[in-house]
Short mmCIF file of C-alpha atoms in Angstrom, two decimals:
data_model
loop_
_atom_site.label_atom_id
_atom_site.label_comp_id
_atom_site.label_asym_id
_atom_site.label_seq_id
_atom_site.Cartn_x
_atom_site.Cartn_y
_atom_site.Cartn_z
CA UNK A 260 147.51 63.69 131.20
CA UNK A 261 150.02 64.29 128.08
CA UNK A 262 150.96 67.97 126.93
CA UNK A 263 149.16 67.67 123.85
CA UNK A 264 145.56 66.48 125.34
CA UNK A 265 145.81 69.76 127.88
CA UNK A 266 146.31 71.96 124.36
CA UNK A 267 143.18 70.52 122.47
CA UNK A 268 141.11 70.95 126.30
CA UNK A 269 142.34 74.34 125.86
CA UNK A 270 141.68 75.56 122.85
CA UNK A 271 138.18 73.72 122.96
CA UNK A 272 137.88 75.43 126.44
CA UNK A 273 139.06 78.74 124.89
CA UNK A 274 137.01 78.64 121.54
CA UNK A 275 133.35 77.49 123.03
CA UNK A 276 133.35 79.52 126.43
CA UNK A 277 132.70 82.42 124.10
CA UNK A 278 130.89 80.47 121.62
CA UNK A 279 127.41 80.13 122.35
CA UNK A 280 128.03 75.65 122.54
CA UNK A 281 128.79 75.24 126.34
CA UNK A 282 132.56 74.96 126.99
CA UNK A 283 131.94 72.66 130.60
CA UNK A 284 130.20 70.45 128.07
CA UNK A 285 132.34 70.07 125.69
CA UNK A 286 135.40 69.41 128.35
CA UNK A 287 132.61 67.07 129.71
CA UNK A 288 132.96 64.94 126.37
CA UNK A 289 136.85 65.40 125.43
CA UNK A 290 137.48 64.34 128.93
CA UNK A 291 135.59 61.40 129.01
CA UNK A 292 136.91 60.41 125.57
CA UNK A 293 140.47 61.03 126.89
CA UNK A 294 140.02 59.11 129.79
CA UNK A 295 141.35 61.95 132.55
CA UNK A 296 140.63 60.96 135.99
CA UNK A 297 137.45 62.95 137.15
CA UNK A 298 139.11 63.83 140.76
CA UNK A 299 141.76 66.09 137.88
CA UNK A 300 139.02 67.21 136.01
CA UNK A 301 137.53 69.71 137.68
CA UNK A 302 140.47 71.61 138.89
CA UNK A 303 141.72 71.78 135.63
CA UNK A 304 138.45 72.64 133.69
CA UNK A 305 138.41 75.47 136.78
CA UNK A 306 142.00 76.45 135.47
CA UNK A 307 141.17 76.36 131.98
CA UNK A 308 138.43 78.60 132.21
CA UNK A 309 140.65 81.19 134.42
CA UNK A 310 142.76 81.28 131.08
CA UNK A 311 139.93 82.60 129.35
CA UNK A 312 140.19 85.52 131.58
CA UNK A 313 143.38 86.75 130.56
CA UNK A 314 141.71 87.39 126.83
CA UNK A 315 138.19 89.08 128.48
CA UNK A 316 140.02 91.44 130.35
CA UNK A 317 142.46 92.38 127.17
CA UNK A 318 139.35 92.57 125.20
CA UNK A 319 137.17 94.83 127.64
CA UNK A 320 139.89 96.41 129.98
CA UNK A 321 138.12 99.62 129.11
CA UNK A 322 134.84 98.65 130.22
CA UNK A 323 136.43 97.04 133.47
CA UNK A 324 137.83 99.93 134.66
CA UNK A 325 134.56 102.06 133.70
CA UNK A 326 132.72 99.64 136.19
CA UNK A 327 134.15 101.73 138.66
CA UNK A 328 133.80 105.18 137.72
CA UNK A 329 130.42 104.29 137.26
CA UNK A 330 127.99 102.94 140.09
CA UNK A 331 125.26 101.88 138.40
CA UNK A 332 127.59 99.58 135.70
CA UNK A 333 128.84 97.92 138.61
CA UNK A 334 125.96 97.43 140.75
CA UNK A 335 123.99 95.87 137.52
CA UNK A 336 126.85 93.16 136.87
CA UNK A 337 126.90 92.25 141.04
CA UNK A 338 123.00 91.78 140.28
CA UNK A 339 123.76 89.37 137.76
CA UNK A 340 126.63 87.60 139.55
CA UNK A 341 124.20 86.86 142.19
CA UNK A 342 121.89 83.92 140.67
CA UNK A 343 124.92 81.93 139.71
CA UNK A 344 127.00 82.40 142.81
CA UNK A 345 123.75 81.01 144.98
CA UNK A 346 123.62 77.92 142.27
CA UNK A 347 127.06 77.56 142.98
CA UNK A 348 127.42 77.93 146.64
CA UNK A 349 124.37 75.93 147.25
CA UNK A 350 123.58 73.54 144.29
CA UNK A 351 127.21 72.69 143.06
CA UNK A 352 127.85 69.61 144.23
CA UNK A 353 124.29 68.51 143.60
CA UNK A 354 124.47 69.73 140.23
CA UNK A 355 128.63 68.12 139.99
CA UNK A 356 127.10 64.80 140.91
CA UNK A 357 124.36 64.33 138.31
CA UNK A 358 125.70 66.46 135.33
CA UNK A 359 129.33 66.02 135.47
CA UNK A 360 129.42 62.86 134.10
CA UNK A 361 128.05 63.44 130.74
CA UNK A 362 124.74 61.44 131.02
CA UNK A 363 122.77 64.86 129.95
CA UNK A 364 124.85 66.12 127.64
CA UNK A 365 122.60 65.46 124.86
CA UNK A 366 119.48 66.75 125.93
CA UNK A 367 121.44 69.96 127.62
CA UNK A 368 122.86 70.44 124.10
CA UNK A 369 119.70 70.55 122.31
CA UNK A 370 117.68 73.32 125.10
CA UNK A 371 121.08 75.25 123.99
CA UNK A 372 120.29 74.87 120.36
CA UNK A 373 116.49 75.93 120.67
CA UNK A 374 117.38 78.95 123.04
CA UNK A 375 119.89 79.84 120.45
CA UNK A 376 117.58 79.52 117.24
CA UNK A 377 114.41 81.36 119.17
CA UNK A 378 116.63 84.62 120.18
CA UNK A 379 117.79 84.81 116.39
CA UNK A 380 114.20 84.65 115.78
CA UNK A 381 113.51 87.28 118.87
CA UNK A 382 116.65 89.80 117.42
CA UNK A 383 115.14 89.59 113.90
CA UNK A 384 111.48 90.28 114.43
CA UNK A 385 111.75 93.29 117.39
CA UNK A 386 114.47 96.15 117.61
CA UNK A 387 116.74 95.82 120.45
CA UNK A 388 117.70 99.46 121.99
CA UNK A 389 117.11 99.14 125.83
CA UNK A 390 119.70 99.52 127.93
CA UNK A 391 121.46 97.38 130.64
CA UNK A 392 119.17 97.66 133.72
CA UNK A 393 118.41 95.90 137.05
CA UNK A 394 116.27 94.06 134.93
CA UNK A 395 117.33 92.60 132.64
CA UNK A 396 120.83 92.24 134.58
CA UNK A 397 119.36 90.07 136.61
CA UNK A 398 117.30 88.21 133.92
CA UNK A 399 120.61 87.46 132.29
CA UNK A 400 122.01 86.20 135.86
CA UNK A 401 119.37 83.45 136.08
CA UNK A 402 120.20 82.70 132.08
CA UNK A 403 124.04 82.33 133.38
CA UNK A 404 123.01 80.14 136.67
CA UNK A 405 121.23 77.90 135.04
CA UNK A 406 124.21 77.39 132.75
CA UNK A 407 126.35 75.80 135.21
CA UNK A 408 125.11 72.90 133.88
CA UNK A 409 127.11 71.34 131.61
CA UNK A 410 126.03 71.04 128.09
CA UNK A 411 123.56 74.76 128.24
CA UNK A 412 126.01 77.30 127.41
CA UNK A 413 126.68 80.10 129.49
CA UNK A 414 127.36 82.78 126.48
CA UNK A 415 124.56 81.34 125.01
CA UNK A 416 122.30 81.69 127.06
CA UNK A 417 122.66 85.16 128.78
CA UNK A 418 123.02 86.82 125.31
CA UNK A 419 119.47 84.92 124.65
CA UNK A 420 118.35 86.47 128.14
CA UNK A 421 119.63 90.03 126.90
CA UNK A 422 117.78 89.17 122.90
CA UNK A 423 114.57 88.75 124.76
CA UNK A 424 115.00 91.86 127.03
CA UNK A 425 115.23 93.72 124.11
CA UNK A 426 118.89 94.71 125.05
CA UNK A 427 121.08 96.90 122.56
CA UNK A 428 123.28 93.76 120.71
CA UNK A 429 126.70 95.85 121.46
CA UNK A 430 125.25 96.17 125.15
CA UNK A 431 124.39 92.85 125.12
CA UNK A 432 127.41 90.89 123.82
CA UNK A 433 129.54 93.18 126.40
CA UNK A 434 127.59 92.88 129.36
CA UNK A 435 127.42 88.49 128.80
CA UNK A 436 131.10 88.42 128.48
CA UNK A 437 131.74 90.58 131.93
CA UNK A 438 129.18 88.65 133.24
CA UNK A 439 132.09 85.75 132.92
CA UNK A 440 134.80 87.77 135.06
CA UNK A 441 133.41 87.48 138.79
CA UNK A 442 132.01 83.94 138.20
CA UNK A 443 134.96 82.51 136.69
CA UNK A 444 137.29 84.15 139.58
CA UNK A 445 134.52 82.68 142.31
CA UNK A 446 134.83 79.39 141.07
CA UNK A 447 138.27 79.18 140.54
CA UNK A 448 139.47 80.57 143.95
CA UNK A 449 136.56 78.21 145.66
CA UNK A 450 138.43 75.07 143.71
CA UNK A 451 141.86 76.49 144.78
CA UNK A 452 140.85 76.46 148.34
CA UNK A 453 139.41 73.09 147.99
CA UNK A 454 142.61 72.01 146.27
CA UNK A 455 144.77 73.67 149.07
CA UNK A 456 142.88 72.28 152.01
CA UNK A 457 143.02 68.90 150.83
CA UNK A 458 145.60 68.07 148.02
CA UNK A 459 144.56 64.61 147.68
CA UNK A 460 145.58 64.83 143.83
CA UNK A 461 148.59 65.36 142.18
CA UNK A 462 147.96 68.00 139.29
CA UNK A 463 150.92 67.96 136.60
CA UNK A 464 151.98 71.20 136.05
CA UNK A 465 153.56 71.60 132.67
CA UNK A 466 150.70 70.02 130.81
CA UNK A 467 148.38 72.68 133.11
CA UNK A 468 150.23 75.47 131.92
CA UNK A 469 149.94 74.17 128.20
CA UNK A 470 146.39 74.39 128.36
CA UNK A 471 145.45 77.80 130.53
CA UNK A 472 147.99 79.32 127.40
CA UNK A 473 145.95 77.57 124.89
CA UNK A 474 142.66 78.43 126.79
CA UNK A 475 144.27 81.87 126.28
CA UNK A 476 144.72 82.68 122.88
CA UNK A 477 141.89 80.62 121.58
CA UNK A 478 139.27 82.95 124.07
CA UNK A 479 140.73 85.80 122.45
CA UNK A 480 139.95 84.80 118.51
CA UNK A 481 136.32 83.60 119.98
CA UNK A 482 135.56 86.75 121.56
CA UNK A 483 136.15 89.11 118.63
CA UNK A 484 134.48 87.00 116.21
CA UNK A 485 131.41 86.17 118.79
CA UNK A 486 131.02 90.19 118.91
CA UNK A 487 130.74 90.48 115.09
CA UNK A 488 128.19 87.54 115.37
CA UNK A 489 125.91 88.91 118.07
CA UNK A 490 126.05 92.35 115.84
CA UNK A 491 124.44 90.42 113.05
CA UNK A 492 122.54 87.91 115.77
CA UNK A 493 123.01 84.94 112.90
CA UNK A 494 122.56 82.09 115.93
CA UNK A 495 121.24 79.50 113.61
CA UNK A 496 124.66 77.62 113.04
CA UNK A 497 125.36 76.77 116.08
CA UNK A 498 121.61 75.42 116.72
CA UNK A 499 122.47 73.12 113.84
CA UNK A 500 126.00 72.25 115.37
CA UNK A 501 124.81 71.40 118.66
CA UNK A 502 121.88 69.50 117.39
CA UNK A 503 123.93 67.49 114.85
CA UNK A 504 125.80 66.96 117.70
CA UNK A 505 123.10 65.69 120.21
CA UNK A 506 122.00 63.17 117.63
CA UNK A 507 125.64 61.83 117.51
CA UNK A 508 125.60 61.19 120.97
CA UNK A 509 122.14 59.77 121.48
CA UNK A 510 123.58 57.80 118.35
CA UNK A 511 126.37 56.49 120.28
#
């Protein structure tokens, strides 16, 4: 894999993990297109996402640390990490097998689109004011576990979870992007065991590094402007870029 392919993974990585468009499926795509060897792509789309980290916890190092003075805050976001870490622990290489190689991606793309444009709808027509709960905590944890397929976008779709709870939007858009932090770390020290137990592939470090960086600073633009856009819950564009998308594929 060149330097410069690892950047654009990155910043595509970086840019549509917080946008609601499905970052696995978009690596899906570019990595397909680029022609990376699928036994690399999953330790690096594992690696790119754990550069998305750095920005969340720059962004919401305030709210990590409040998890812990407060009980409740961090009881609500292990409820939510729950759904997805059973999908993962017990579905992922069931779900790795059929998804991962981009034969969905245009269907997956278009339930994104539709869950996107109905919670615009749902924010627009009720007032959201409820709180983060048990819930609704774990409504948004099934939203997030069913996004491990590629293509349904995990952002997307637990924001949508927390429109339809009736969840505050600042509450909301918080809560979805914390939700990130313990899955993220699962997955990525599950792949690095994996990796370490049987290093059957040599991973290229420099062009690695290029990418978690990029992954990096691109998060961090896509998570302050995704706040300012679940304030406003104006969804719609991205319906229309996913499904413009979807009909290119099914086109090609």
């Amino acid at each position: 894999m060149e330097i410069w392919q690892a950047i654009v993974l990155g910043l595509v990585q970086g840019f549509t993990e917080f946008l609601p468009v499905s970052s696995s499926g978009h690596l899906v795509l570019l990595q397909s297109w680029f022609g990376i060897d699928p036994e690399h792509s999953m330790f690096l789309t594992i690696m790119l996402h754990v550069g998305t980290l750095i920005p969340v916890c720059a962004v919401f190092f305030r709210e990590i640390i409040g998890l812990f003075r407060r009980p409740s805050g961090l009881l609500y976001l292990i409820i939510a990490s729950i759904p997805a870490a059973l999908v993962g622990f017990l579905l992922g290489d069931a779900v790795d097998a059929v998804f991962y190689g981009g034969k969905y991606l245009a269907p997956c793309f278009i339930v994104t689109a539709l869950l996107l444009l109905q919670a615009e709808l749902t924010a627009k027509r009720k007032p959201l004011y409820r709180d983060i709960n048990a819930g609704n905590a774990l409504a948004m944890g099934v939203a997030q576990a069913i996004a491990v397929v590629p293509g349904i976008s995990r952002s997307g779709s637990t924001i949508a979870a927390g429109c339809f709870c009736g969840v505050d939007r600042d509450k909301n858009a918080n809560f979805a992007f914390l939700m990130s932090i313990p899955v993220i770390l699962g997955s990525a020290l599950l792949e690095g065991y994996r990796f370490v137990k049987a290093p059957a592939v040599d991973i290229e470090i420099l062009p690695l590094l290029f990418g978690v960086l990029a992954a990096a600073v691109s998060g961090y633009i896509a998570i302050r402007f995704m706040l300012r856009v679940v304030k406003k819950a104006d969804f719609k564009w991205f319906s229309l870029y996913l499904a413009i998308l979807s009909l290119i594929l099914l086109i090609l």
